Coordinates of C-alpha atoms in Angstrom, one line a residue:
X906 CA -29.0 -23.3 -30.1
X907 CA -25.9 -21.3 -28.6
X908 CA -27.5 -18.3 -26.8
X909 CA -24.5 -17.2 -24.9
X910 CA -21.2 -16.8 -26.4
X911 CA -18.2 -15.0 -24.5
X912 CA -15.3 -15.7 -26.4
X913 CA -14.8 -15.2 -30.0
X914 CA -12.1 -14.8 -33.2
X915 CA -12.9 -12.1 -34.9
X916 CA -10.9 -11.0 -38.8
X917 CA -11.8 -7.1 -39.6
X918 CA -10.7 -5.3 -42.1
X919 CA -10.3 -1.8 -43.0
X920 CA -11.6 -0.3 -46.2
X921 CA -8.7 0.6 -48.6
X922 CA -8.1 4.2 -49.5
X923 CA -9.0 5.4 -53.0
X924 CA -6.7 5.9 -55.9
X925 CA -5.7 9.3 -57.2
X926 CA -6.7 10.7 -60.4
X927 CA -4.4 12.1 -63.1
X928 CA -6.3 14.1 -65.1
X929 CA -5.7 17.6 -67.0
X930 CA -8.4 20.2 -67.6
X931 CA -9.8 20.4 -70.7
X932 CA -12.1 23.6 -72.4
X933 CA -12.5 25.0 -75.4
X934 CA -9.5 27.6 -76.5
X935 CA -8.0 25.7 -73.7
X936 CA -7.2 22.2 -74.9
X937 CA -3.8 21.7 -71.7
X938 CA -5.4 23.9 -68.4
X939 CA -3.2 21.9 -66.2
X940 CA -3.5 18.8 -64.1
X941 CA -6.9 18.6 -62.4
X942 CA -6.9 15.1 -60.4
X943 CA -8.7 15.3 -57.2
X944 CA -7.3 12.5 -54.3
X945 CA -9.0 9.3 -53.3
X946 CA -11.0 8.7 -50.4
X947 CA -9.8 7.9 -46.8
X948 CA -11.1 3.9 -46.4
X949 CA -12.9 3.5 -43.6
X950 CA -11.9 2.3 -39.8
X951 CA -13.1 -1.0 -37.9
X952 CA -14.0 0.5 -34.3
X953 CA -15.2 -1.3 -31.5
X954 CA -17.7 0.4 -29.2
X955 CA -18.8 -0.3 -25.6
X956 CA -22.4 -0.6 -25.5
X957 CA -24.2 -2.0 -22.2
X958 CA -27.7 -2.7 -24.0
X959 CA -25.2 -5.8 -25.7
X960 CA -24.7 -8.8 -22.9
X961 CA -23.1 -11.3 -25.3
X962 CA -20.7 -12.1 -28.3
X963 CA -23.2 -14.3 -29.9
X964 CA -23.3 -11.7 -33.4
X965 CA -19.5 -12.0 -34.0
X966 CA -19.6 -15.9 -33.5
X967 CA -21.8 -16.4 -36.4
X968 CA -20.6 -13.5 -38.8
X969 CA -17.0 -13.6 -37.5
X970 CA -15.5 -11.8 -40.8
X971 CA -16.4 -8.1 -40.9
X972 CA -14.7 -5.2 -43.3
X973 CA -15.2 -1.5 -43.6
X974 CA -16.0 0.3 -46.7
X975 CA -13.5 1.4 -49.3
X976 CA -13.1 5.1 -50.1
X977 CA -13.8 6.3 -53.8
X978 CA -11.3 7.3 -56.1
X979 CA -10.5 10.7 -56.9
X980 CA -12.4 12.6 -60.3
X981 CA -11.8 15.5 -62.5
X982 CA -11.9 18.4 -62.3
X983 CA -10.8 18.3 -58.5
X984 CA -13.0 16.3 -57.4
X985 CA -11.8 14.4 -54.4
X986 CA -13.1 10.7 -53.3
X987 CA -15.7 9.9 -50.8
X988 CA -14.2 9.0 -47.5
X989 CA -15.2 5.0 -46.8
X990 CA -18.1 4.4 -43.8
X991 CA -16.5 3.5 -40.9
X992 CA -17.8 0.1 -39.1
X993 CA -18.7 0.7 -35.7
X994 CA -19.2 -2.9 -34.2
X995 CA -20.7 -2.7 -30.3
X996 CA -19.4 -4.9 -27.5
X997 CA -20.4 -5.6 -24.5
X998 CA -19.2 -3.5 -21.2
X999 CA -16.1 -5.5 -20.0
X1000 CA -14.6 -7.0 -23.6
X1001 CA -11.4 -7.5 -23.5
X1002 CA -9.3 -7.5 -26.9
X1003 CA -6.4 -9.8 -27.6
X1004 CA -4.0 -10.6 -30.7
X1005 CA -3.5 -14.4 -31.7
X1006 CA -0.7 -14.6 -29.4
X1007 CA -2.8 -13.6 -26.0
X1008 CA -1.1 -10.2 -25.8
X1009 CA -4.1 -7.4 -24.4
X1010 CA -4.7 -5.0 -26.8
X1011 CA -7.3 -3.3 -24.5
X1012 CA -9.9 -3.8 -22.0
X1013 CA -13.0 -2.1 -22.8
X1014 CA -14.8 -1.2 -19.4
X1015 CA -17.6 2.0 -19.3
X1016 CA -20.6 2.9 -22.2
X1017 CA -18.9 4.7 -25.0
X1018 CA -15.5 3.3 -24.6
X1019 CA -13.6 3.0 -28.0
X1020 CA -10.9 0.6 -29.4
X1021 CA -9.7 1.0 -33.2
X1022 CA -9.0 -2.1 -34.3
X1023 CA -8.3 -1.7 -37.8
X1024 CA -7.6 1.6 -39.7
X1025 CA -8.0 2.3 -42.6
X1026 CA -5.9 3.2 -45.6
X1027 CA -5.2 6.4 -46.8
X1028 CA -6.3 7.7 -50.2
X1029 CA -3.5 8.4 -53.1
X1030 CA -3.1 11.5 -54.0
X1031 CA -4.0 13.2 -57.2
X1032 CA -2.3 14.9 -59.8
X1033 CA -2.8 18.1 -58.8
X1034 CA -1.3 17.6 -55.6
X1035 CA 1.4 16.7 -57.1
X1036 CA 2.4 19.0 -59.3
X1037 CA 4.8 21.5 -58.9
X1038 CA 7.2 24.4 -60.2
X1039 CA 9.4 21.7 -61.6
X1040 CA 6.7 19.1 -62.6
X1041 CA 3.9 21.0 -64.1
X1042 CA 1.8 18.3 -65.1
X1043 CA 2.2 15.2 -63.5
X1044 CA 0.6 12.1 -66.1
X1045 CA 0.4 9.8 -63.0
X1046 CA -1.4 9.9 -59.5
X1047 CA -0.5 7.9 -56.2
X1048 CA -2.3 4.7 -55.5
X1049 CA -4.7 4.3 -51.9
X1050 CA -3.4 2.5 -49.8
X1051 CA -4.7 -0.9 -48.4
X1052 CA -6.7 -0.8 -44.8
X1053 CA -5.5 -3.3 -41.8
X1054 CA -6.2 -6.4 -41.9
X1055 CA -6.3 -7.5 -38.2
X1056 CA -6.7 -11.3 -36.5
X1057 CA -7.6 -10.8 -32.5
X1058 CA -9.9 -12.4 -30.1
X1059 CA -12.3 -11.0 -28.3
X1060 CA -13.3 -11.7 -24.3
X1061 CA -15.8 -11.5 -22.0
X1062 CA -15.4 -10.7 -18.9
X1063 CA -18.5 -10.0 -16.9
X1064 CA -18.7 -6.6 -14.7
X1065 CA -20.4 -7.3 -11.7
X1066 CA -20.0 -6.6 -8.4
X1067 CA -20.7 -10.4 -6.7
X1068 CA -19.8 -13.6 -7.9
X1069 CA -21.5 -16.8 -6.8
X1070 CA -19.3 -19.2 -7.0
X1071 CA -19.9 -23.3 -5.9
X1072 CA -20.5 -27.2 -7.0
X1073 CA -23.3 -27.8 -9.2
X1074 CA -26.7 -28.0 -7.8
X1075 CA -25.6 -26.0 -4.8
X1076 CA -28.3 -23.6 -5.5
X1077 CA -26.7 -20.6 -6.7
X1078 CA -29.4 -20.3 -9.2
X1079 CA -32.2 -20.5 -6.7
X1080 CA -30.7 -17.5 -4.6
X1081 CA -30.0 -15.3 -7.4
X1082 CA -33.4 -15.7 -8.3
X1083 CA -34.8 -14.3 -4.6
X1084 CA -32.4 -11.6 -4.4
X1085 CA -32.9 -10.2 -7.5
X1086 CA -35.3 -10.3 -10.3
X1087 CA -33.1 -12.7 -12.4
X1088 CA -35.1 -15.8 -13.6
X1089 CA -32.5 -18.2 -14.1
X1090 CA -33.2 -21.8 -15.2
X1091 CA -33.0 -23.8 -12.2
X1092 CA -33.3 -27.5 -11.9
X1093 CA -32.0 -30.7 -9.6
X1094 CA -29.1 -32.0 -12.0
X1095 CA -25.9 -30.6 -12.2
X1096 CA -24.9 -27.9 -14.8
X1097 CA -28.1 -26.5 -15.3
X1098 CA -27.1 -23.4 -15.6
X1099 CA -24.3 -23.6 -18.7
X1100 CA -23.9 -19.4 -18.9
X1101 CA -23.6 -16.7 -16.3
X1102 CA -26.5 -15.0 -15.2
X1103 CA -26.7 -11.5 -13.8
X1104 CA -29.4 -9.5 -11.5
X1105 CA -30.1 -6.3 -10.0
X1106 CA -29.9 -6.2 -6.2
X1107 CA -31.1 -3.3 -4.1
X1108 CA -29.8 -2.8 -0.4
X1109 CA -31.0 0.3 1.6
X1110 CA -29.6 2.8 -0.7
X1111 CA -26.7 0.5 -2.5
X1112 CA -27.4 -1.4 -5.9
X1113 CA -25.6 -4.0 -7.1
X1114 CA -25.1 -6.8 -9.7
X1115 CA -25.1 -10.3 -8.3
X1116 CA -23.5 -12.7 -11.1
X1117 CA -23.9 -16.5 -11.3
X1118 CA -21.3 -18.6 -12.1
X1119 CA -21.6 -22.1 -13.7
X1120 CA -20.6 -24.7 -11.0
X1121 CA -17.7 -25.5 -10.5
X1122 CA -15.4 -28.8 -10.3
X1123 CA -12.0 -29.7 -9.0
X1124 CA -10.0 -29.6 -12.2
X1125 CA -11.7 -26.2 -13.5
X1126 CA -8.7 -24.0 -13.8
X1127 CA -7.1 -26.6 -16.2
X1128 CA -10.5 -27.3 -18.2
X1129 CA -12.6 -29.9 -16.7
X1130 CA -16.2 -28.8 -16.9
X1131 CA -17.6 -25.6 -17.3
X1132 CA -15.2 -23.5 -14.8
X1133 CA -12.1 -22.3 -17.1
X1134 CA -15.1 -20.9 -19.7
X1135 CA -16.3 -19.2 -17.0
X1136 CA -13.8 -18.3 -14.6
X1137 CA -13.4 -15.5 -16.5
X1138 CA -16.2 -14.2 -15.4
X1139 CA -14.9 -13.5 -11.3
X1140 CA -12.4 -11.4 -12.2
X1141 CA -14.0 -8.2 -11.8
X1142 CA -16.4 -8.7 -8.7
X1143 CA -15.5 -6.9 -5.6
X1144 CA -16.7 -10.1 -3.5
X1145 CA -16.7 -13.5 -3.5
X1146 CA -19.7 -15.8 -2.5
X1147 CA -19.0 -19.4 -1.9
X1148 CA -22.4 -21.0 -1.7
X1149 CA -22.0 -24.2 0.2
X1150 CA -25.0 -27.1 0.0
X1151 CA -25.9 -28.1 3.3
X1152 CA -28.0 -30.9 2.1
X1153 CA -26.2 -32.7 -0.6
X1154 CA -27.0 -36.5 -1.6
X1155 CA -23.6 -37.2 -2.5
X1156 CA -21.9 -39.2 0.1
X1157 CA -18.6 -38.2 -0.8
X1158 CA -19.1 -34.5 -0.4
X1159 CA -19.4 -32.2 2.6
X1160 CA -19.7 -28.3 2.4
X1161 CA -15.8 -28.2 4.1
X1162 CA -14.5 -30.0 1.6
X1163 CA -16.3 -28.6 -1.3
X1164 CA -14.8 -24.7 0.2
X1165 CA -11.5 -26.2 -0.3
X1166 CA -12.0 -27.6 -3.6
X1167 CA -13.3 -24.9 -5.3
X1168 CA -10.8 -22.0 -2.6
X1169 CA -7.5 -24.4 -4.4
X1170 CA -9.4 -24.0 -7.9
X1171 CA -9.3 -19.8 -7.5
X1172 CA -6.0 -19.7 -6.0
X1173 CA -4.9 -22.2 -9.4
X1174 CA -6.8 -19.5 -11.9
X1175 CA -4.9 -17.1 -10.1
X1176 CA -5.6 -13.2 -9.6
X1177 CA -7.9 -13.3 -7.4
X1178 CA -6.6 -13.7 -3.9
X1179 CA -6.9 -9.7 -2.7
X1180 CA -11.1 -10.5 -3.0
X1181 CA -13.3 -11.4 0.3
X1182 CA -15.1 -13.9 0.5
X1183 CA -18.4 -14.4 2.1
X1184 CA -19.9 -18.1 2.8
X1185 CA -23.9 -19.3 2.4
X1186 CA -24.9 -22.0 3.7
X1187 CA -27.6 -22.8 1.4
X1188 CA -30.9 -25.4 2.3
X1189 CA -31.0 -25.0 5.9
X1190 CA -34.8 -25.3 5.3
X1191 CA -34.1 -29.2 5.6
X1192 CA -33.9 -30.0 8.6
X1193 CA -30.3 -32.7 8.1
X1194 CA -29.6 -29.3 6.3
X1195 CA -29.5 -27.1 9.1
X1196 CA -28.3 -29.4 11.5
X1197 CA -25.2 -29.9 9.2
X1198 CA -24.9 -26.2 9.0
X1199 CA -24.5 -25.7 12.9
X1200 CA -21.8 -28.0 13.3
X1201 CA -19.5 -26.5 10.2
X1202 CA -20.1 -23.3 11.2
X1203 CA -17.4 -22.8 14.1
X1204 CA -14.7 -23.8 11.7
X1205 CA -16.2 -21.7 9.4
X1206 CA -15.7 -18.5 11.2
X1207 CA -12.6 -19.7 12.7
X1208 CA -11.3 -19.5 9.5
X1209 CA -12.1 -16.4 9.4
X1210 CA -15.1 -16.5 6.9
X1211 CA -18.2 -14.1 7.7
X1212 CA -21.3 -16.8 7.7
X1213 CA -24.8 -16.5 6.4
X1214 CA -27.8 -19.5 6.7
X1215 CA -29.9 -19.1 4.3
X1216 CA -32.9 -20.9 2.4
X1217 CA -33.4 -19.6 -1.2
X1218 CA -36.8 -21.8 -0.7
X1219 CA -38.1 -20.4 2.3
X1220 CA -36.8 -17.0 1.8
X1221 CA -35.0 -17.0 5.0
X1222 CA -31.7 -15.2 5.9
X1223 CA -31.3 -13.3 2.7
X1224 CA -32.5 -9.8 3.9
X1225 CA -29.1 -9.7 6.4
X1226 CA -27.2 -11.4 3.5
X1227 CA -27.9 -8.4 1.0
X1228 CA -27.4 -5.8 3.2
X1229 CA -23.8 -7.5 4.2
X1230 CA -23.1 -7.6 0.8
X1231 CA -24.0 -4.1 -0.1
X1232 CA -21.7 -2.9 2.8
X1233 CA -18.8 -4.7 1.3
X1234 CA -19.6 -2.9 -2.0
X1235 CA -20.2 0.2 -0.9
X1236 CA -16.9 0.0 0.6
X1237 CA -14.9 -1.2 -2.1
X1238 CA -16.4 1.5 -4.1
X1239 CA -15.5 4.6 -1.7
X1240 CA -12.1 3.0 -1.8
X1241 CA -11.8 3.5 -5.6
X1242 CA -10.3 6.5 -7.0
X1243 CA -12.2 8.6 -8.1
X1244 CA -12.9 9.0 -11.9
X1245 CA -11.7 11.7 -14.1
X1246 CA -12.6 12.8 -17.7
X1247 CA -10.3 10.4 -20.2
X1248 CA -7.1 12.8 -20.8
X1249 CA -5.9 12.8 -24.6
X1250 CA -2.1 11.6 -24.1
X1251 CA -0.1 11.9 -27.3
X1252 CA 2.9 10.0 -27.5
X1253 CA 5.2 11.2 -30.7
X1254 CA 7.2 8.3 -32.3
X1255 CA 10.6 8.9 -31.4
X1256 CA 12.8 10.9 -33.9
X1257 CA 15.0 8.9 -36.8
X1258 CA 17.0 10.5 -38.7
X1259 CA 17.1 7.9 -41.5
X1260 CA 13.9 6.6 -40.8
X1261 CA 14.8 3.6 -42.8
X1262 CA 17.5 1.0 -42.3
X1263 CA 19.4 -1.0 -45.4
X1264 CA 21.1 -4.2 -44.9
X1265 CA 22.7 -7.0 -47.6
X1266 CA 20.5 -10.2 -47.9
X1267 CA 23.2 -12.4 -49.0
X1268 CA 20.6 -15.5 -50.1
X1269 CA 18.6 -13.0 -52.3
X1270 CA 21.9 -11.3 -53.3
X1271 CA 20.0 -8.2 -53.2
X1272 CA 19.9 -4.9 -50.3
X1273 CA 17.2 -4.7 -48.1
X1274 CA 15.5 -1.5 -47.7
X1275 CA 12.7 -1.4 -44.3
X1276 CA 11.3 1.7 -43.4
X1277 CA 7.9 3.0 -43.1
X1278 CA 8.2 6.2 -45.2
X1279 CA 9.6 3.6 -48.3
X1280 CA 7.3 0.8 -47.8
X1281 CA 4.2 3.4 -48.0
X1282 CA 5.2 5.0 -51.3
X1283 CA 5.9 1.4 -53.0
X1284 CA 2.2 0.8 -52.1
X1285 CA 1.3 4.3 -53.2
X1286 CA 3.3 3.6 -56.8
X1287 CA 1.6 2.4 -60.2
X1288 CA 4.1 0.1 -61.4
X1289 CA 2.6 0.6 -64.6
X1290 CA 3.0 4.6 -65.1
X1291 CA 7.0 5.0 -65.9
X1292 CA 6.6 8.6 -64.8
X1293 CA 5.1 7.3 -61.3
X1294 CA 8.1 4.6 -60.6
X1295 CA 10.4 7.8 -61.8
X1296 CA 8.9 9.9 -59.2
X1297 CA 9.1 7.2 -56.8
X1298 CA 13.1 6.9 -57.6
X1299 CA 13.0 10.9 -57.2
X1300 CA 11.2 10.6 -53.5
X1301 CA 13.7 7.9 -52.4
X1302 CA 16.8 10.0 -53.3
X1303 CA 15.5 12.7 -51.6
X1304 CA 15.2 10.9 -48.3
X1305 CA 19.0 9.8 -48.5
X1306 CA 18.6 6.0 -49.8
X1307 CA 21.0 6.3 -52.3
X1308 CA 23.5 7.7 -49.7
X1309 CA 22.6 5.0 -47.2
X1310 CA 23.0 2.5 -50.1
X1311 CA 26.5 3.6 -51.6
X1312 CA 27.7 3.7 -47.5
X1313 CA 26.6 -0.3 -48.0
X1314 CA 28.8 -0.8 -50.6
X1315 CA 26.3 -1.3 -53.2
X1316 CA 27.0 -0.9 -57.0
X1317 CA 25.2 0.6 -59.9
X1318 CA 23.0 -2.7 -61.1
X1319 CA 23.0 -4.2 -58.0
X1320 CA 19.4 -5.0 -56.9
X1321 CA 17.8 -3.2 -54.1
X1322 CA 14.7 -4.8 -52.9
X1323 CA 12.1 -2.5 -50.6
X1324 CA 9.7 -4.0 -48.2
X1325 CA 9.7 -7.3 -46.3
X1326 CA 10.8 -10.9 -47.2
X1327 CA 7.4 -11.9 -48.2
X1328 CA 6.0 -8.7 -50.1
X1329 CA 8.9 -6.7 -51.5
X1330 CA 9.6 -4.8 -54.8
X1331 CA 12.6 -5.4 -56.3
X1332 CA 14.9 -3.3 -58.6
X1333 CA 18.1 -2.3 -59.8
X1334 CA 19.7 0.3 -59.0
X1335 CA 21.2 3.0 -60.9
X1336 CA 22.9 6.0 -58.4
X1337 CA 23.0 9.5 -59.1
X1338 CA 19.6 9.6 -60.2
X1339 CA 18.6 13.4 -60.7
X1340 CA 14.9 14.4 -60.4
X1341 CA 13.3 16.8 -62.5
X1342 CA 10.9 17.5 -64.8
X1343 CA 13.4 18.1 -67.6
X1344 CA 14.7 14.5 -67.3
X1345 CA 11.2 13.2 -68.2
X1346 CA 9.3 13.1 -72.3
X1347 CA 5.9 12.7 -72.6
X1348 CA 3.6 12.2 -69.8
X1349 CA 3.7 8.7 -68.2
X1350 CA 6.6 8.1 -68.8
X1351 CA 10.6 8.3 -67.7
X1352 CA 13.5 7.2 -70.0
X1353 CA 15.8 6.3 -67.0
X1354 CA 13.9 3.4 -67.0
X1355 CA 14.5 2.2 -70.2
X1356 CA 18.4 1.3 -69.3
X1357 CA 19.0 -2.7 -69.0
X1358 CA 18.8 -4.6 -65.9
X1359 CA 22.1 -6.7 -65.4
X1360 CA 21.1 -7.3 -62.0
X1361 CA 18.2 -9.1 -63.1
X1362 CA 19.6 -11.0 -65.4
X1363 CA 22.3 -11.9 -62.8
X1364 CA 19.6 -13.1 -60.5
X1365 CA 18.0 -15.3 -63.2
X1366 CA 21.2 -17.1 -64.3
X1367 CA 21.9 -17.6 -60.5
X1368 CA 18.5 -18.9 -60.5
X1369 CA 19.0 -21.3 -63.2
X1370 CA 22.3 -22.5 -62.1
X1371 CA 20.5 -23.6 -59.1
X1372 CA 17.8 -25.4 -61.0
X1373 CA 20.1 -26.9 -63.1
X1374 CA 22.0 -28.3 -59.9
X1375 CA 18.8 -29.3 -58.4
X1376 CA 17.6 -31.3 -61.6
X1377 CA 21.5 -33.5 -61.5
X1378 CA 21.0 -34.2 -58.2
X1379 CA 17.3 -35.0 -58.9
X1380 CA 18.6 -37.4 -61.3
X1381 CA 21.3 -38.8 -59.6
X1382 CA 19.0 -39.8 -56.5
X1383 CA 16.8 -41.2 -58.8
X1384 CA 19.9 -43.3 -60.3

């Protein structure tokens, strides 16, 4: 059964907000007190928290679909909804969050570190918010709007301060075992160790983490074996250990050659090139192992590598080991900036005028009208309240879309279609629309709305002109 998991797909999504109530008060003597409609609920956000007690993604890979609550709608007597729970789902320390298409989103690094990834929608308003000098008592309320729906991935990348990297069986296991408390599984076949392992080292007065990396193979950057899952996992060490097996029963392999293999496989990963590197020569308590060890190790530090001989068996050689390694951290650590309190940056969106744009689809034979402000209070409209869509016509005039959509050359009947290709609302358009209360009858509803639609009915016979073109040719392929 999969214990570790450090890559996952995660779908969250944010509660919606709650609808608006239109409501008037009602008491005895008093039968029309005036609109009374409290405003839905905010729905609730999907956060991702840091949390260092978590080591893996193993919850998200079985229950990969997660959604926040919904926020209540709006009452009478101005009562407004319940805001929606937000979902607070913990990571590990060092998650890094991606979209489908790879693009970083952010890297989560440090207990307590936050990422919204979906937020939710905001409640609709009621009537009583929306009344006013001119519209006394609104018979309509403003729909919630719906939360994110978000796609991303989620990644792994272990904070730790060594990396042990090698060839299977080179007995990385074995000496992160006697350095630390660790207890990894350890064995004499290759890839016994199929997930990274982590342990506590203390040096004098420096502690450190010490991860283990699967072995690696020539091929690992591009797939082959367990190195590109696991790769991953270097990024963030301050040092690199290459553990080199002294005493291998593979005839092909010496511990120069194995350096090389897995020094091209780094360089091909890529990124990691500014890190030093340390070499072990591990099993020098066998004696072909130790002889081996003192002829490579000239060419070793001619190379410039810093050398250690160690046994992970006997125990011998790892005291000057730790302590070289906690020098290298504690170095790498004073060089680090030091760390300030998180400053709260805001970053306005940059001013438009319009803040909408309108263009001519020519295969819809309709104008297309994007903008945020628009898009929202189509969501925010119930189609089925004339009064509502009324006051949606009244909102869009204010903001200059008729303007924008006479400067297009539009005509009265011409249909104007708000939102994207795939979910849009489409009308026609009549220009010089005046808002007001006086232009409305009874509550819920708006006799501008009750003028015929040629542009509609233009669409449709276009529509069937095609069909009808379609079916001849339909029937003259199958002639």
């Amino acid at each position: 059964m999969t214990t570790f998991v450090d890559r996952v797909e995660l779908h969250v999504a944010a509660g919606n907000g709650g609808h608006g109530c239109a409501s008037v008060h009602r008491e005895k003597f008093k039968p029309l007190g005036g609109p009374d409609g409290g405003n839905g609920g905010r729905g609730g956000d999907v956060i991702l928290v840091v949390d260092q007690s978590v080591t893996t993604l193993l919850e998200y890979h079985h229950s990969p679909h997660r959604k926040a609550t919904n926020g209540k709608p709006g009452e009478g007597g101005n009562r407004a909804g319940k805001d929606g729970q937000d979902l607070v789902l913990t990571v590990p320390d060092g998650t890094v969050i991606l979209d489908k298409q790879g693009n970083v989103l952010a890297d989560l690094v440090g207990q307590g570190t936050t990422y919204v990834a979906a937020q939710g929608g905001r409640g609709g308003l009621g009537n009583a918010a929306l009344s006013s000098a001119r519209r006394k008592a609104p018979g309509f309320a403003l729909l919630g709007e719906p939360g994110d729906l978000q796609d991303i991935v989620l990644e792994l990348k272990t904070v730790a301060d060594v990396a042990l990297v090698g060839y299977p069986s080179a007995g990385k296991s074995s000496l992160i075992s006697v350095l630390s408390a660790a207890k990894p599984k350890i064995a004499d076949y290759p890839f016994t160790t199929l997930v990274p392992n982590l342990g506590v080292v203390t040096a004098g007065s420096t502690v450190y983490t010490i991860a283990d990396v699967p072995g690696l193979i020539p091929g690992a950057s591009q797939g082959r074996g367990l190195g590109l899952e696991f790769l991953r996992h270097v990024e963030r060490c301050s040092v690199l250990v290459h553990v080199l097996d002294t005493a291998t029963l593979e005839s092909d392999r010496d511990p120069i050659t194995d350096l090389d293999v897995i020094e091209e496989e780094l360089k091909q990963y890529g990124g990691l090139e500014d890190r030093p590197r340390i070499v072990v020569l591990n099993k020098i308590d066998i004696p072909d192992g130790q002889d081996l060890a003192d002829m490579i190790r000239p060419d070793l530090e001619e190379r410039g590598y810093r050398v250690f001989e160690v046994s992970a068996v006997a125990r011998t050689g790892l005291k000057e080991l730790s302590f070289a390694l906690a020098e290298i951290i504690a170095a790498a650590r004073a060089a680090k900036p030091k760390e300030e309190a998180t400053r709260i940056v805001i970053r306005p969106k940059a001013v438009d005028d319009a803040g909408f744009t309108v263009t001519y689809d020519e295969n819809e034979d309709v104008y297309r009208v994007r903008g945020e402000k628009p898009e929202r209070w189509v969501r925010q409209t119930d189609f089925n309240n004339d009064e509502a869509v009324g006051y949606l016509a009244d909102r869009l005039n204010r903001l200059g879309v008729e303007d924008a959509l006479m400067k297009a050359g539009a005509r009265a009947g011409d249909g104007v279609a708000i939102g994207s290709d795939e979910n849009s609302v489409v009308f026609d358009w009549e220009p010089s629309m005046v808002a007001g209360a006086e232009m409305l009858g009874r509550r819920g509803e708006d006799h501008r709305l009750e003028a015929p639609r040629p542009a509609t009915q233009r669409r449709r016979d276009r529509q069937a002109e095609r069909d009808d073109a379609q079916r001849e040719f339909d029937e003259f392929e199958a002639f």
